[in-house]
Short mmCIF file of C-alpha atoms in Angstrom, two decimals:
data_model
loop_
_atom_site.label_atom_id
_atom_site.label_comp_id
_atom_site.label_asym_id
_atom_site.label_seq_id
_atom_site.Cartn_x
_atom_site.Cartn_y
_atom_site.Cartn_z
CA GLY A 13 -13.88 -4.18 12.40
CA ALA A 14 -12.03 -1.70 10.34
CA LEU A 15 -12.95 -1.41 6.31
CA VAL A 16 -12.52 0.99 3.57
CA TYR A 17 -14.37 1.72 0.50
CA GLN A 18 -12.88 2.65 -3.11
CA TYR A 19 -15.82 3.32 -5.44
CA PRO A 20 -16.41 3.36 -8.38
CA ARG A 21 -13.85 0.30 -8.98
CA ARG A 22 -13.18 0.36 -12.13
CA THR A 23 -13.50 3.69 -14.52
CA ILE A 24 -12.95 4.73 -18.03
CA CYS A 25 -12.71 8.03 -19.48
CA LYS A 26 -11.92 9.66 -22.68
CA SER A 27 -8.20 11.12 -22.83
CA GLY A 28 -8.67 15.03 -21.56
CA THR A 29 -11.66 14.31 -18.76
CA SER A 30 -11.68 14.20 -15.66
CA MET A 31 -12.91 11.83 -13.04
CA ARG A 32 -13.79 11.39 -9.15
CA MET A 33 -12.77 8.99 -6.94
CA GLU A 34 -14.47 8.34 -3.35
CA CYS A 35 -12.77 6.32 0.08
CA GLN A 36 -15.38 5.68 2.54
CA ALA A 37 -13.83 4.17 6.32
CA VAL A 38 -15.89 2.66 8.08
CA GLY A 39 -15.24 0.85 11.65
CA PHE A 40 -12.84 3.87 12.69
CA GLN A 41 -11.45 7.55 12.58
CA ALA A 42 -9.52 7.85 9.14
CA THR A 43 -7.35 10.86 10.44
CA SER A 44 -4.97 10.82 7.74
CA VAL A 45 -5.30 9.42 4.33
CA ALA A 46 -2.77 8.00 2.26
CA TRP A 47 -3.49 7.87 -1.73
CA TYR A 48 -1.36 5.58 -3.53
CA ARG A 49 -1.35 5.25 -7.64
CA GLN A 50 -0.53 1.25 -8.36
CA SER A 51 1.42 0.34 -11.49
CA PRO A 52 0.50 -2.80 -13.79
CA GLN A 53 4.25 -3.91 -13.05
CA LYS A 54 2.82 -3.22 -8.51
CA THR A 55 4.89 -0.16 -7.83
CA PHE A 56 3.33 1.90 -5.98
CA GLU A 57 3.67 6.13 -6.08
CA LEU A 58 2.69 8.37 -3.46
CA ILE A 59 0.78 10.70 -4.67
CA ALA A 60 -0.07 12.88 -0.79
CA LEU A 61 -0.69 11.97 2.54
CA SER A 62 -3.91 13.79 3.96
CA THR A 63 -5.01 14.41 7.64
CA VAL A 64 -8.35 16.06 8.27
CA ASN A 65 -7.79 19.73 9.72
CA SER A 66 -4.47 20.27 8.01
CA ALA A 67 -2.74 20.83 4.83
CA ILE A 68 -2.40 18.11 2.39
CA LYS A 69 0.79 17.31 1.46
CA TYR A 70 1.30 16.44 -2.22
CA GLU A 71 4.52 14.13 -3.30
CA GLN A 72 6.97 15.10 -5.75
CA ASN A 73 5.27 14.72 -9.67
CA PHE A 74 2.36 15.30 -8.42
CA THR A 75 0.30 18.07 -7.94
CA GLN A 76 -2.91 19.36 -6.02
CA GLU A 77 -4.26 21.05 -9.46
CA LYS A 78 -4.04 17.75 -10.91
CA PHE A 79 -4.88 15.47 -8.44
CA PRO A 80 -6.87 17.78 -6.17
CA ILE A 81 -8.19 15.93 -2.51
CA SER A 82 -10.83 16.57 -0.25
CA HIS A 83 -11.06 15.28 3.53
CA PRO A 84 -13.90 16.77 4.78
CA ASN A 85 -14.66 14.32 7.32
CA LEU A 86 -12.55 11.06 9.59
CA SER A 87 -14.43 9.06 7.44
CA PHE A 88 -14.46 10.12 3.95
CA SER A 89 -11.90 11.44 1.79
CA SER A 90 -11.81 11.93 -2.06
CA MET A 91 -9.46 12.65 -5.27
CA THR A 92 -10.04 13.44 -8.48
CA VAL A 93 -7.33 12.99 -11.88
CA LEU A 94 -8.28 16.26 -13.67
CA ASN A 95 -7.33 16.17 -17.54
CA ALA A 96 -6.63 12.57 -17.65
CA TYR A 97 -4.23 11.14 -19.78
CA LEU A 98 -2.78 7.78 -20.44
CA GLU A 99 0.41 8.17 -18.12
CA ASP A 100 -2.53 8.08 -15.46
CA ARG A 101 -3.74 4.36 -16.07
CA GLY A 102 -3.32 2.79 -12.78
CA LEU A 103 -5.33 1.81 -9.71
CA TYR A 104 -5.68 4.45 -7.13
CA LEU A 105 -5.34 3.25 -3.91
CA CYS A 106 -6.71 4.99 -0.30
CA GLY A 107 -5.16 3.98 2.78
CA ALA A 108 -6.68 5.13 6.08
CA ARG A 109 -5.51 5.38 9.81
CA ASP A 110 -6.60 6.76 12.79
CA TRP A 111 -3.71 8.97 14.79
CA GLY A 112 -1.43 7.24 16.40
CA GLN A 113 -2.55 3.48 15.22
CA ASN A 114 -0.09 1.74 13.23
CA THR A 115 -2.01 0.04 10.54
CA LEU A 116 -3.15 0.94 7.12
CA TYR A 117 -5.77 -0.04 6.16
CA PHE A 118 -6.76 0.03 2.33
CA GLY A 119 -9.29 -0.24 -0.03
CA ALA A 120 -9.77 -2.52 -2.70
CA GLY A 121 -8.91 0.50 -5.27
CA THR A 122 -10.29 1.79 -8.59
CA ARG A 123 -8.84 1.14 -11.51
CA LEU A 124 -8.42 3.71 -14.01
CA SER A 125 -8.43 3.44 -18.00
CA VAL A 126 -7.71 6.03 -20.54
CA LEU A 127 -8.75 5.83 -23.99
CA SER B 12 14.96 6.19 -5.51
CA GLN B 13 12.85 3.10 -3.85
CA LEU B 14 13.76 3.17 -0.13
CA ALA B 15 12.19 -0.44 0.26
CA GLU B 16 12.73 -3.48 -2.21
CA GLU B 17 12.33 -6.65 -1.77
CA ASN B 18 14.81 -9.23 -3.36
CA SER B 19 12.86 -11.33 -5.43
CA TRP B 20 10.45 -11.33 -8.09
CA ALA B 21 8.72 -14.13 -7.65
CA LEU B 22 8.72 -17.44 -5.76
CA SER B 23 6.85 -20.60 -5.93
CA VAL B 24 6.21 -23.28 -3.29
CA HIS B 25 4.02 -26.23 -3.06
CA GLU B 26 0.98 -27.06 -0.46
CA GLY B 27 2.63 -27.37 3.34
CA GLU B 28 6.21 -26.02 2.65
CA SER B 29 7.90 -23.20 4.20
CA VAL B 30 8.73 -19.88 2.25
CA THR B 31 10.97 -16.44 3.08
CA VAL B 32 10.50 -13.42 1.67
CA ASN B 33 13.65 -10.87 1.61
CA CYS B 34 13.76 -7.56 1.98
CA SER B 35 16.01 -4.62 1.80
CA TYR B 36 15.49 -0.70 2.41
CA LYS B 37 18.45 2.25 1.62
CA THR B 38 17.24 4.70 5.00
CA SER B 39 16.72 4.68 8.77
CA ILE B 40 13.32 3.76 9.76
CA THR B 41 10.85 3.69 12.77
CA ALA B 42 9.00 0.82 11.94
CA LEU B 43 8.69 -2.10 8.67
CA GLN B 44 5.80 -3.21 7.76
CA TRP B 45 4.54 -6.38 5.45
CA TYR B 46 1.54 -6.54 3.06
CA ARG B 47 0.01 -9.03 1.41
CA GLN B 48 -2.11 -8.06 -1.66
CA LYS B 49 -4.09 -10.93 -3.40
CA SER B 50 -5.77 -10.10 -6.77
CA GLY B 51 -8.45 -7.57 -7.43
CA LYS B 52 -7.89 -6.22 -4.07
CA GLY B 53 -5.48 -3.49 -1.96
CA PRO B 54 -2.60 -4.04 -0.11
CA ALA B 55 -3.46 -6.35 3.87
CA GLN B 56 -1.12 -5.27 6.48
CA LEU B 57 0.16 -8.80 8.07
CA ILE B 58 2.99 -7.78 10.84
CA LEU B 59 4.13 -4.78 11.90
CA ILE B 60 7.44 -4.80 13.36
CA ARG B 61 9.62 -1.64 15.05
CA SER B 62 13.14 -0.25 14.28
CA ASN B 63 13.48 -1.47 18.40
CA GLU B 64 12.34 -4.68 17.67
CA ARG B 65 14.00 -8.34 16.19
CA ASP B 66 11.05 -10.36 15.66
CA ASN B 67 7.45 -10.90 15.44
CA ARG B 68 4.97 -13.45 14.91
CA ASN B 69 1.22 -13.61 13.57
CA GLY B 70 0.50 -17.21 13.19
CA ARG B 71 2.18 -18.71 11.15
CA LEU B 72 4.22 -15.19 9.72
CA ARG B 73 7.30 -14.45 11.32
CA ALA B 74 9.16 -11.44 10.84
CA THR B 75 12.48 -10.50 11.33
CA LEU B 76 14.42 -6.83 11.14
CA ASP B 77 18.14 -6.44 11.05
CA THR B 78 18.92 -2.61 11.36
CA SER B 79 21.92 -3.01 11.35
CA SER B 80 21.87 -4.95 7.12
CA GLN B 81 18.82 -2.86 6.80
CA SER B 82 17.07 -5.89 5.70
CA SER B 83 13.75 -7.24 6.82
CA SER B 84 12.48 -11.32 6.40
CA LEU B 85 8.75 -12.43 6.37
CA SER B 86 8.56 -16.01 6.61
CA ILE B 87 5.36 -18.40 6.20
CA THR B 88 4.97 -21.61 7.63
CA ALA B 89 2.85 -25.23 6.09
CA THR B 90 2.27 -23.16 3.36
CA ARG B 91 -2.03 -22.53 1.63
CA CYS B 92 -3.13 -22.17 -1.68
CA GLU B 93 -4.80 -18.74 -0.22
CA ASP B 94 -1.71 -17.36 0.86
CA THR B 95 -1.13 -17.10 -3.02
CA ALA B 96 -0.37 -12.92 -3.33
CA VAL B 97 2.12 -10.35 -3.57
CA TYR B 98 3.69 -9.81 -0.82
CA PHE B 99 5.33 -6.01 -0.27
CA CYS B 100 7.37 -4.54 2.49
CA ALA B 101 6.82 -1.37 3.81
CA THR B 102 9.33 1.01 5.72
CA GLU B 103 7.73 3.98 7.88
CA ARG B 104 9.86 6.78 8.80
CA GLY B 105 7.50 8.07 11.59
CA ASN B 106 5.76 10.28 8.65
CA TYR B 107 2.27 8.28 8.22
CA LYS B 108 4.24 7.43 4.59
CA PRO B 109 5.04 3.87 3.81
CA THR B 110 6.49 3.49 1.24
CA PHE B 111 6.51 0.37 -0.49
CA GLY B 112 9.12 -2.18 -2.60
CA LYS B 113 7.85 -3.69 -5.82
CA GLY B 114 6.04 -6.67 -4.13
CA THR B 115 7.62 -10.26 -4.64
CA SER B 116 4.94 -12.44 -6.46
CA LEU B 117 3.95 -15.79 -4.46
CA VAL B 118 2.47 -18.68 -5.71
CA VAL B 119 1.62 -21.62 -3.55
CA HIS B 120 0.51 -24.94 -5.50
CA PRO B 121 -1.68 -28.10 -4.64
#
């Protein structure tokens, strides 16, 4: 079956430092990967949509300079949170799907805490 | 602005009862999806209903879509304790970027 693994599951970083999170798709081709941040109140914010062989599209209030994303092949994507501060806390989720398919498969998320 | 919203913050039922979660949205859509997120997990898609469909089922789950009132509902029959989760509707506009509502927390008591 189709699965998405995210790691690390939890991370704590000092204010002003950076952390990288990874997303691995198994059992299908992750042609597009959407990165979301979920707040403690459960609200989802779309950060960016990454499609293999295409430019990464960031949503308003999110930039490549702050959240650089790599999507080098059909099974892997990574995102870094640069210079993390308290407002960057949350559960970062990657949702991946194959081109033309309706089902978006999510990983369990990387929970970022910032001290 | 929020493009998809569930209409209830929290619901509570007893096992075996039926429950309905409602969702409204504000723009034209190509499809609407219902997701369930259990504690410590990512969201899992339950049902997708396209804009030209009115009804879709998946086992004990039934989703309806009314594009004229821009609303959708997800009904769960014969609820079980394992249905306890947060339920989200997410709208799609053909751009591969689902927009999620704020979620409805469902607790199913034994």
